[in-house]
Amino acid sequence: MANRTTLLKPTHGNIEECAQALRLGKLVAFPTETVFGLGAAVSSLDGIRNIFAAKGRPENHPLIAHVAPHARLDGWVAEVTPTMQRLMDAFWPGPLTLVVPKGPNMPLEVTGGQHSVGIRCPSHPVAIELLKAVGVPVAAPSANRFGKVSPTRASHVLQELDGRIAYVLDGDIPAVGIESTIVSLLKPTPAILRPGAITAEQIEQVLGVAVQRHAEALQATDAPRVSGALEKHYSPDAKVLVLPASAMGEVACEQPTLIVGWGEAFLDEISEVQLRSRVKPMLLALAPHAEQVAQQLYLILRKADEDGYAQLIVEEPDPVPAWEGVADRLRRASA
Ligand code: TXA
Ligand code: MG
């Protein structure tokens, strides 16, 4: 394992250096449009094993293989079916991971011993340039320690992985802010294994068939191993409470508390909280748009810890498709 981690600006020369390091089995964290990934080339089994060691992640948890736009997939996946092709055409490059039968060249070390592989083509320009330069898929989980909040800044990667990986490539702030939607194509009905910015409804529009929602997919007895499906995940140290705005007026804060919301009801209720509380809570009012909340969500979870809050109270999102990704991450952060 590396003893020193170098933070690099995403210049062409530095990206080339990182691609070379990846080919040699080293670990490189890089920005994607969702969160930072912790990469190893799938051609290096040492590199792949190092991912699990650096993250402290169980080895039977599969990794997502990242590919450049229009990369040849033969050998890595068993077959590009018409369904897979349609989703790739509609959503790649972008925040959609497809779980499909793996090809003979995809190592079982990447897939956690399963015969399926999660594959995705990110849209972040730094990720694309890096993937093109490496020339083979790059396995990359989110660049955080197991169970912790995914990083949306290079500095957050360093906080958790400094000294454990060779390089961190810096890059623009992720546009999405939460991890990709994962859809399984292993059964006749596509199934959402992890909700994200691309919704089941959008996938249905492209495919013209019903897609199994995340809640139902979790009930399936043969549900695949997805660490993002663990009940407690994405957790800050602060205690997280998710409450409808209408219930916030009832909260009395006895310890340092950060309260986050976005609706009009939230703004009405918070003055009540301030009146009732012994310790004046810190308030953060966000714009009421799912995309913007998603973008800031992990920053806020981290801020709660950095600023020493014992408690983080977040407004419960409406149960509508656009908010499903945010609602899912909040549910796990508060589990
Ligand atoms: O947005 C993202 O997907 C980010 C960026 C870096 O691309 N990556 C990410 O990776 O979130 P990770 O490892 O933190 O989460 C990947 C999820 C895991 O929960 C894993 O179990 C699931 O994908 N996964 C990967 N391959 C799978 C497979 N063959 N079957 C079922 N789930 C799979
Ligand atoms: Mg993760």
mmCIF file of N, CA and C in Angstrom, residues 153-196:
data_model
loop_
_atom_site.group_PDB
_atom_site.id
_atom_site.type_symbol
_atom_site.label_atom_id
_atom_site.label_comp_id
_atom_site.label_asym_id
_atom_site.label_seq_id
_atom_site.Cartn_x
_atom_site.Cartn_y
_atom_site.Cartn_z
ATOM 1 N N ARG A 153 -15.602 15.811 -2.805
ATOM 2 C CA ARG A 153 -14.483 16.737 -2.947
ATOM 3 C C ARG A 153 -13.186 15.917 -2.816
ATOM 4 N N ALA A 154 -12.137 16.355 -3.524
ATOM 5 C CA ALA A 154 -10.845 15.663 -3.388
ATOM 6 C C ALA A 154 -10.371 15.698 -1.935
ATOM 7 N N SER A 155 -10.631 16.799 -1.240
ATOM 8 C CA SER A 155 -10.176 16.912 0.153
ATOM 9 C C SER A 155 -10.842 15.851 1.040
ATOM 10 N N HIS A 156 -12.078 15.477 0.702
ATOM 11 C CA HIS A 156 -12.759 14.439 1.494
ATOM 12 C C HIS A 156 -12.129 13.066 1.257
ATOM 13 N N VAL A 157 -11.670 12.847 0.038
ATOM 14 C CA VAL A 157 -10.979 11.583 -0.255
ATOM 15 C C VAL A 157 -9.725 11.502 0.611
ATOM 16 N N LEU A 158 -8.982 12.611 0.638
ATOM 17 C CA LEU A 158 -7.724 12.620 1.407
ATOM 18 C C LEU A 158 -7.982 12.411 2.895
ATOM 19 N N GLN A 159 -9.065 13.004 3.411
ATOM 20 C CA GLN A 159 -9.374 12.829 4.833
ATOM 21 C C GLN A 159 -9.463 11.348 5.191
ATOM 22 N N GLU A 160 -9.986 10.538 4.287
ATOM 23 C CA GLU A 160 -10.216 9.131 4.621
ATOM 24 C C GLU A 160 -9.146 8.185 4.103
ATOM 25 N N LEU A 161 -8.490 8.549 3.001
ATOM 26 C CA LEU A 161 -7.624 7.562 2.341
ATOM 27 C C LEU A 161 -6.176 8.022 2.195
ATOM 28 N N ASP A 162 -5.812 9.159 2.792
ATOM 29 C CA ASP A 162 -4.429 9.649 2.675
ATOM 30 C C ASP A 162 -3.464 8.577 3.171
ATOM 31 N N GLY A 163 -2.439 8.304 2.362
ATOM 32 C CA GLY A 163 -1.456 7.301 2.736
ATOM 33 C C GLY A 163 -1.839 5.886 2.309
ATOM 34 N N ARG A 164 -3.062 5.693 1.874
ATOM 35 C CA ARG A 164 -3.523 4.355 1.485
ATOM 36 C C ARG A 164 -3.594 4.176 -0.021
ATOM 37 N N ILE A 165 -3.514 5.282 -0.773
ATOM 38 C CA ILE A 165 -3.632 5.210 -2.231
ATOM 39 C C ILE A 165 -2.545 6.101 -2.850
ATOM 40 N N ALA A 166 -2.262 5.869 -4.142
ATOM 41 C CA ALA A 166 -1.144 6.584 -4.767
ATOM 42 C C ALA A 166 -1.509 8.027 -5.101
ATOM 43 N N TYR A 167 -2.655 8.203 -5.782
ATOM 44 C CA TYR A 167 -3.001 9.539 -6.286
ATOM 45 C C TYR A 167 -4.472 9.865 -6.057
ATOM 46 N N VAL A 168 -4.729 11.163 -5.905
ATOM 47 C CA VAL A 168 -6.090 11.678 -6.033
ATOM 48 C C VAL A 168 -6.060 12.689 -7.169
ATOM 49 N N LEU A 169 -6.863 12.455 -8.181
ATOM 50 C CA LEU A 169 -7.017 13.439 -9.252
ATOM 51 C C LEU A 169 -8.107 14.401 -8.826
ATOM 52 N N ASP A 170 -7.781 15.679 -8.840
ATOM 53 C CA ASP A 170 -8.790 16.671 -8.482
ATOM 54 C C ASP A 170 -9.690 16.900 -9.705
ATOM 55 N N GLY A 171 -10.787 17.577 -9.498
ATOM 56 C CA GLY A 171 -11.668 17.846 -10.626
ATOM 57 C C GLY A 171 -12.823 18.687 -10.180
ATOM 58 N N ASP A 172 -13.624 19.118 -11.140
ATOM 59 C CA ASP A 172 -14.772 19.953 -10.812
ATOM 60 C C ASP A 172 -15.706 19.206 -9.883
ATOM 61 N N ILE A 173 -16.474 19.991 -9.176
ATOM 62 C CA ILE A 173 -17.433 19.443 -8.226
ATOM 63 C C ILE A 173 -18.443 18.561 -8.964
ATOM 64 N N PRO A 174 -18.732 17.374 -8.415
ATOM 65 C CA PRO A 174 -19.680 16.484 -9.077
ATOM 66 C C PRO A 174 -21.035 17.154 -9.316
ATOM 67 N N ALA A 175 -21.619 16.881 -10.464
ATOM 68 C CA ALA A 175 -22.882 17.506 -10.845
ATOM 69 C C ALA A 175 -24.072 16.824 -10.180
ATOM 70 N N VAL A 176 -23.918 15.528 -9.848
ATOM 71 C CA VAL A 176 -25.063 14.787 -9.314
ATOM 72 C C VAL A 176 -24.995 14.726 -7.786
ATOM 73 N N GLY A 177 -23.878 14.282 -7.243
ATOM 74 C CA GLY A 177 -23.693 14.336 -5.793
ATOM 75 C C GLY A 177 -24.092 13.095 -5.024
ATOM 76 N N ILE A 178 -24.915 12.232 -5.594
ATOM 77 C CA ILE A 178 -25.163 10.913 -4.984
ATOM 78 C C ILE A 178 -24.849 9.850 -6.037
ATOM 79 N N GLU A 179 -24.628 8.616 -5.580
ATOM 80 C CA GLU A 179 -24.154 7.554 -6.458
ATOM 81 C C GLU A 179 -25.160 7.224 -7.564
ATOM 82 N N SER A 180 -24.641 6.582 -8.605
ATOM 83 C CA SER A 180 -25.442 6.236 -9.778
ATOM 84 C C SER A 180 -26.634 5.345 -9.427
ATOM 85 N N THR A 181 -27.656 5.460 -10.240
ATOM 86 C CA THR A 181 -28.766 4.503 -10.209
ATOM 87 C C THR A 181 -28.205 3.152 -10.668
ATOM 88 N N ILE A 182 -28.556 2.072 -9.959
ATOM 89 C CA ILE A 182 -28.142 0.737 -10.422
ATOM 90 C C ILE A 182 -29.385 -0.017 -10.875
ATOM 91 N N VAL A 183 -29.370 -0.491 -12.131
ATOM 92 C CA VAL A 183 -30.480 -1.300 -12.631
ATOM 93 C C VAL A 183 -29.951 -2.668 -13.030
ATOM 94 N N SER A 184 -30.611 -3.709 -12.532
ATOM 95 C CA SER A 184 -30.226 -5.070 -12.877
ATOM 96 C C SER A 184 -31.002 -5.532 -14.094
ATOM 97 N N LEU A 185 -30.255 -6.078 -15.075
ATOM 98 C CA LEU A 185 -30.891 -6.637 -16.275
ATOM 99 C C LEU A 185 -30.770 -8.160 -16.259
ATOM 100 N N LEU A 186 -30.650 -8.742 -15.076
ATOM 101 C CA LEU A 186 -30.411 -10.188 -14.992
ATOM 102 C C LEU A 186 -31.691 -10.995 -15.180
ATOM 103 N N LYS A 187 -32.829 -10.362 -14.945
ATOM 104 C CA LYS A 187 -34.102 -11.070 -15.092
ATOM 105 C C LYS A 187 -34.947 -10.370 -16.156
ATOM 106 N N PRO A 188 -36.005 -11.027 -16.627
ATOM 107 C CA PRO A 188 -36.806 -10.408 -17.694
ATOM 108 C C PRO A 188 -37.297 -9.006 -17.329
ATOM 109 N N THR A 189 -37.634 -8.778 -16.065
ATOM 110 C CA THR A 189 -38.050 -7.437 -15.647
ATOM 111 C C THR A 189 -36.857 -6.695 -15.061
ATOM 112 N N PRO A 190 -36.445 -5.579 -15.653
ATOM 113 C CA PRO A 190 -35.340 -4.802 -15.076
ATOM 114 C C PRO A 190 -35.702 -4.353 -13.659
ATOM 115 N N ALA A 191 -34.708 -4.302 -12.771
ATOM 116 C CA ALA A 191 -34.984 -3.977 -11.368
ATOM 117 C C ALA A 191 -34.020 -2.914 -10.865
ATOM 118 N N ILE A 192 -34.553 -1.946 -10.122
ATOM 119 C CA ILE A 192 -33.706 -0.890 -9.549
ATOM 120 C C ILE A 192 -33.072 -1.412 -8.254
ATOM 121 N N LEU A 193 -31.747 -1.570 -8.257
ATOM 122 C CA LEU A 193 -31.053 -2.048 -7.050
ATOM 123 C C LEU A 193 -30.630 -0.885 -6.159
ATOM 124 N N ARG A 194 -30.461 0.284 -6.762
ATOM 125 C CA ARG A 194 -30.131 1.480 -5.972
ATOM 126 C C ARG A 194 -30.716 2.687 -6.699
ATOM 127 N N PRO A 195 -31.588 3.467 -6.039
ATOM 128 C CA PRO A 195 -32.138 4.637 -6.717
ATOM 129 C C PRO A 195 -31.094 5.745 -6.838
ATOM 130 N N GLY A 196 -31.211 6.558 -7.866
ATOM 131 C CA GLY A 196 -30.274 7.660 -8.073
ATOM 132 C C GLY A 196 -30.927 8.698 -8.961
#
